[in-house]
Amino acid sequence: MNLILFGPPFAGKGTQAKNLYADFKIPQISTGDILRKAVREGTEMGKLAGPLMAAGAYVPDEIVIGIVEERLKEPDCANGFVLDGFPRTPPQAEALERMLARLGKRLDAVVSLEVPTEKLIERGSGRRSCPTCGAVYHVYQNPPKRAGFCDKDGAGLTQREDDKAEVIEKRLKKYETETASLKQFYAQRGLLKSIDGVGSPEGIYEDIKKALGKA
Ligand code: AMP
């Protein structure tokens, strides 16, 4: 299955991508995770992307398109993949069509998680992340076992620069103005499956599987 998980920041794309991986062994390709790793490692790409990400701006199309094209060529994508956070602009969506054609692959579905803005803000402001391994928690909805520390490696949890209140608002606006219109792009291609993204992560995952004909 070749999928896109679509939706605004904090819609739950990462969580559902991990569920899909657990069931179908199709890797999650998160451009945000790949970029954050580059920032942590201080690569050239990371140096360019870091300030843009911290400000809630988008990283240039050429960079993210390059990341995805390289990643899709890896052998673990042979049986499918879940794109998470890409595409975010019309040029990225068009580039994806061209690269999939070159690689002899095609999309099976675009799963769009629908969550009202107030909920996104609530989820976003409570999000805490592990600066070492990238694990994600929520102060109320998904707290770590020991408050403030990562369950996996014990590191002190932090709020990502781009999860601070002012930046959250910018990211949500950016989604509305630059990304949301891609839903029409995929609806026109008969690929869009809209899912209610409010509720328990397990229930939402069941709805995703039903929409994909895999329940
Ligand atoms: P995410 O974890 O998907 O919310 O991404 C975090 C940040 O990485 C975004 O706010 C952007 O700054 C950058 N980013 C991730 N994916 C893309 C993309 N497809 N296009 C442009 N910027 C991106």
CSV table of N, CA, C and O in Angstrom, one decimal, residues 124-180:
chain,number,residue,atom,x,y,z
A,124,GLY,N,-1.5,20.6,20.5
A,124,GLY,CA,-0.2,21.1,20.2
A,124,GLY,C,0.5,21.7,21.4
A,124,GLY,O,1.7,21.5,21.7
A,125,SER,N,-0.3,22.5,22.3
A,125,SER,CA,0.4,23.1,23.4
A,125,SER,C,0.8,22.2,24.5
A,125,SER,O,1.7,22.5,25.3
A,126,GLY,N,0.2,21.0,24.5
A,126,GLY,CA,0.6,20.0,25.5
A,126,GLY,C,1.6,19.0,25.0
A,126,GLY,O,2.0,18.1,25.8
A,127,ARG,N,2.1,19.2,23.8
A,127,ARG,CA,3.0,18.2,23.3
A,127,ARG,C,4.4,18.4,23.9
A,127,ARG,O,4.9,19.5,24.0
A,128,ARG,N,5.1,17.3,24.3
A,128,ARG,CA,6.4,17.4,24.7
A,128,ARG,C,7.2,16.3,24.0
A,128,ARG,O,6.7,15.2,23.7
A,129,SER,N,8.5,16.6,23.7
A,129,SER,CA,9.3,15.6,22.9
A,129,SER,C,10.6,15.4,23.6
A,129,SER,O,11.1,16.2,24.3
A,130,CYS,N,11.1,14.2,23.2
A,130,CYS,CA,12.5,13.8,23.7
A,130,CYS,C,13.5,14.4,22.8
A,130,CYS,O,13.5,14.1,21.6
A,131,PRO,N,14.4,15.3,23.3
A,131,PRO,CA,15.4,15.9,22.4
A,131,PRO,C,16.4,14.8,21.9
A,131,PRO,O,17.1,15.1,20.9
A,132,THR,N,16.5,13.7,22.5
A,132,THR,CA,17.5,12.7,22.1
A,132,THR,C,16.9,11.7,21.1
A,132,THR,O,17.5,11.5,20.0
A,133,CYS,N,15.8,11.1,21.4
A,133,CYS,CA,15.3,10.1,20.5
A,133,CYS,C,14.0,10.5,19.7
A,133,CYS,O,13.6,9.8,18.8
A,134,GLY,N,13.5,11.7,20.0
A,134,GLY,CA,12.3,12.2,19.2
A,134,GLY,C,11.0,11.6,19.6
A,134,GLY,O,10.0,12.0,19.0
A,135,ALA,N,10.9,10.8,20.7
A,135,ALA,CA,9.6,10.3,21.1
A,135,ALA,C,8.7,11.4,21.5
A,135,ALA,O,9.2,12.4,22.0
A,136,VAL,N,7.4,11.2,21.3
A,136,VAL,CA,6.5,12.3,21.5
A,136,VAL,C,5.5,12.0,22.6
A,136,VAL,O,5.0,10.8,22.6
A,137,TYR,N,5.2,12.9,23.5
A,137,TYR,CA,4.2,12.7,24.6
A,137,TYR,C,3.2,13.9,24.6
A,137,TYR,O,3.4,14.9,23.9
A,138,HIS,N,2.2,13.7,25.4
A,138,HIS,CA,1.3,14.8,25.7
A,138,HIS,C,1.1,14.9,27.2
A,138,HIS,O,0.9,13.9,27.8
A,139,VAL,N,1.2,16.1,27.7
A,139,VAL,CA,1.2,16.2,29.2
A,139,VAL,C,-0.1,15.6,29.8
A,139,VAL,O,0.0,15.0,30.9
A,140,TYR,N,-1.3,15.6,29.1
A,140,TYR,CA,-2.5,15.0,29.7
A,140,TYR,C,-2.8,13.7,29.0
A,140,TYR,O,-3.2,12.7,29.6
A,141,GLN,N,-2.8,13.8,27.6
A,141,GLN,CA,-3.4,12.6,26.9
A,141,GLN,C,-2.4,11.4,26.8
A,141,GLN,O,-2.9,10.3,26.6
A,142,ASN,N,-1.1,11.7,26.8
A,142,ASN,CA,-0.2,10.6,26.7
A,142,ASN,C,1.1,10.9,27.5
A,142,ASN,O,2.2,11.1,27.0
A,143,PRO,N,0.9,11.0,28.9
A,143,PRO,CA,2.1,11.4,29.7
A,143,PRO,C,3.1,10.3,29.8
A,143,PRO,O,2.7,9.1,29.7
A,144,PRO,N,4.4,10.7,30.0
A,144,PRO,CA,5.4,9.6,30.2
A,144,PRO,C,5.2,9.0,31.6
A,144,PRO,O,4.5,9.6,32.4
A,145,LYS,N,5.8,7.9,31.9
A,145,LYS,CA,5.6,7.2,33.2
A,145,LYS,C,6.1,8.1,34.3
A,145,LYS,O,5.5,8.3,35.4
A,146,ARG,N,7.3,8.8,34.1
A,146,ARG,CA,7.8,9.7,35.1
A,146,ARG,C,7.7,11.1,34.5
A,146,ARG,O,8.3,11.4,33.4
A,147,ALA,N,6.9,12.0,35.1
A,147,ALA,CA,6.6,13.3,34.6
A,147,ALA,C,7.9,14.0,34.1
A,147,ALA,O,8.8,14.2,34.9
A,148,GLY,N,7.9,14.4,32.9
A,148,GLY,CA,9.0,15.2,32.4
A,148,GLY,C,10.2,14.5,31.8
A,148,GLY,O,11.1,15.1,31.3
A,149,PHE,N,10.1,13.1,31.8
A,149,PHE,CA,11.3,12.3,31.4
A,149,PHE,C,10.8,11.3,30.4
A,149,PHE,O,9.8,10.7,30.5
A,150,CYS,N,11.7,11.0,29.4
A,150,CYS,CA,11.4,10.1,28.3
A,150,CYS,C,11.4,8.6,28.8
A,150,CYS,O,12.3,8.2,29.5
A,151,ASP,N,10.3,7.9,28.5
A,151,ASP,CA,10.2,6.5,28.9
A,151,ASP,C,11.3,5.6,28.3
A,151,ASP,O,11.8,4.6,28.8
A,152,LYS,N,11.8,6.0,27.1
A,152,LYS,CA,12.7,5.2,26.3
A,152,LYS,C,14.1,5.4,26.8
A,152,LYS,O,14.9,4.4,26.9
A,153,ASP,N,14.6,6.6,27.0
A,153,ASP,CA,16.0,6.8,27.3
A,153,ASP,C,16.2,7.7,28.5
A,153,ASP,O,17.3,8.1,28.8
A,154,GLY,N,15.1,8.1,29.2
A,154,GLY,CA,15.3,8.9,30.5
A,154,GLY,C,15.7,10.4,30.3
A,154,GLY,O,15.8,11.1,31.3
A,155,ALA,N,15.8,10.8,29.0
A,155,ALA,CA,16.2,12.2,28.8
A,155,ALA,C,15.1,13.2,29.3
A,155,ALA,O,13.9,12.8,29.2
A,156,GLY,N,15.4,14.4,29.7
A,156,GLY,CA,14.4,15.4,30.1
A,156,GLY,C,13.6,15.8,28.9
A,156,GLY,O,14.2,16.2,27.8
A,157,LEU,N,12.3,15.8,29.0
A,157,LEU,CA,11.5,16.2,27.8
A,157,LEU,C,11.5,17.7,27.6
A,157,LEU,O,11.6,18.4,28.6
A,158,THR,N,11.3,18.1,26.4
A,158,THR,CA,11.3,19.6,26.1
A,158,THR,C,10.1,19.9,25.2
A,158,THR,O,9.6,19.0,24.6
A,159,GLN,N,9.8,21.2,25.1
A,159,GLN,CA,8.8,21.6,24.2
A,159,GLN,C,9.6,22.0,22.9
A,159,GLN,O,10.5,22.9,23.0
A,160,ARG,N,9.2,21.4,21.8
A,160,ARG,CA,9.9,21.8,20.5
A,160,ARG,C,9.7,23.3,20.3
A,160,ARG,O,8.7,23.8,20.6
A,161,GLU,N,10.7,23.9,19.7
A,161,GLU,CA,10.6,25.4,19.4
A,161,GLU,C,9.3,25.6,18.6
A,161,GLU,O,8.6,26.6,18.9
A,162,ASP,N,9.0,24.7,17.7
A,162,ASP,CA,7.9,25.0,16.8
A,162,ASP,C,6.6,24.5,17.5
A,162,ASP,O,5.5,24.6,16.9
A,163,ASP,N,6.6,24.1,18.7
A,163,ASP,CA,5.4,23.7,19.5
A,163,ASP,C,5.0,24.8,20.5
A,163,ASP,O,4.1,24.7,21.3
A,164,LYS,N,5.8,25.9,20.4
A,164,LYS,CA,5.4,27.1,21.3
A,164,LYS,C,4.2,27.8,20.7
A,164,LYS,O,4.0,27.8,19.5
A,165,ALA,N,3.4,28.4,21.6
A,165,ALA,CA,2.0,28.8,21.2
A,165,ALA,C,2.0,29.7,19.9
A,165,ALA,O,1.3,29.5,19.0
A,166,GLU,N,3.0,30.7,19.9
A,166,GLU,CA,3.0,31.6,18.7
A,166,GLU,C,3.3,30.9,17.4
A,166,GLU,O,2.7,31.2,16.4
A,167,VAL,N,4.2,29.9,17.5
A,167,VAL,CA,4.6,29.2,16.3
A,167,VAL,C,3.5,28.2,15.9
A,167,VAL,O,3.2,28.0,14.7
A,168,ILE,N,2.8,27.6,16.9
A,168,ILE,CA,1.7,26.7,16.6
A,168,ILE,C,0.6,27.4,15.7
A,168,ILE,O,0.2,26.9,14.7
A,169,GLU,N,0.3,28.6,16.1
A,169,GLU,CA,-0.7,29.4,15.3
A,169,GLU,C,-0.2,29.6,13.9
A,169,GLU,O,-1.0,29.5,12.9
A,170,LYS,N,1.1,30.0,13.7
A,170,LYS,CA,1.7,30.2,12.4
A,170,LYS,C,1.6,28.9,11.6
A,170,LYS,O,1.2,28.9,10.4
A,171,ARG,N,1.9,27.8,12.2
A,171,ARG,CA,1.9,26.5,11.4
A,171,ARG,C,0.5,26.2,11.0
A,171,ARG,O,0.3,25.7,9.9
A,172,LEU,N,-0.5,26.4,11.9
A,172,LEU,CA,-1.9,26.1,11.5
A,172,LEU,C,-2.3,27.0,10.3
A,172,LEU,O,-3.0,26.6,9.4
A,173,LYS,N,-1.9,28.3,10.4
A,173,LYS,CA,-2.3,29.2,9.3
A,173,LYS,C,-1.7,28.8,8.0
A,173,LYS,O,-2.3,28.8,6.9
A,174,LYS,N,-0.4,28.4,8.1
A,174,LYS,CA,0.3,28.0,6.9
A,174,LYS,C,-0.4,26.8,6.3
A,174,LYS,O,-0.5,26.6,5.0
A,175,TYR,N,-0.8,25.9,7.1
A,175,TYR,CA,-1.5,24.7,6.6
A,175,TYR,C,-2.8,25.1,5.8
A,175,TYR,O,-3.0,24.7,4.7
A,176,GLU,N,-3.5,26.0,6.4
A,176,GLU,CA,-4.8,26.5,5.8
A,176,GLU,C,-4.5,27.1,4.4
A,176,GLU,O,-5.1,26.9,3.5
A,177,THR,N,-3.4,28.0,4.4
A,177,THR,CA,-3.2,28.8,3.2
A,177,THR,C,-2.4,28.0,2.1
A,177,THR,O,-2.7,28.2,0.9
A,178,GLU,N,-1.5,27.1,2.5
A,178,GLU,CA,-0.7,26.5,1.5
A,178,GLU,C,-0.9,25.0,1.3
A,178,GLU,O,-0.5,24.5,0.2
A,179,THR,N,-1.5,24.3,2.3
A,179,THR,CA,-1.6,22.9,2.2
A,179,THR,C,-3.0,22.3,2.0
A,179,THR,O,-3.2,21.4,1.3
A,180,ALA,N,-4.0,22.9,2.7
A,180,ALA,CA,-5.3,22.3,2.7
A,180,ALA,C,-5.9,22.1,1.3
A,180,ALA,O,-6.6,21.1,1.1
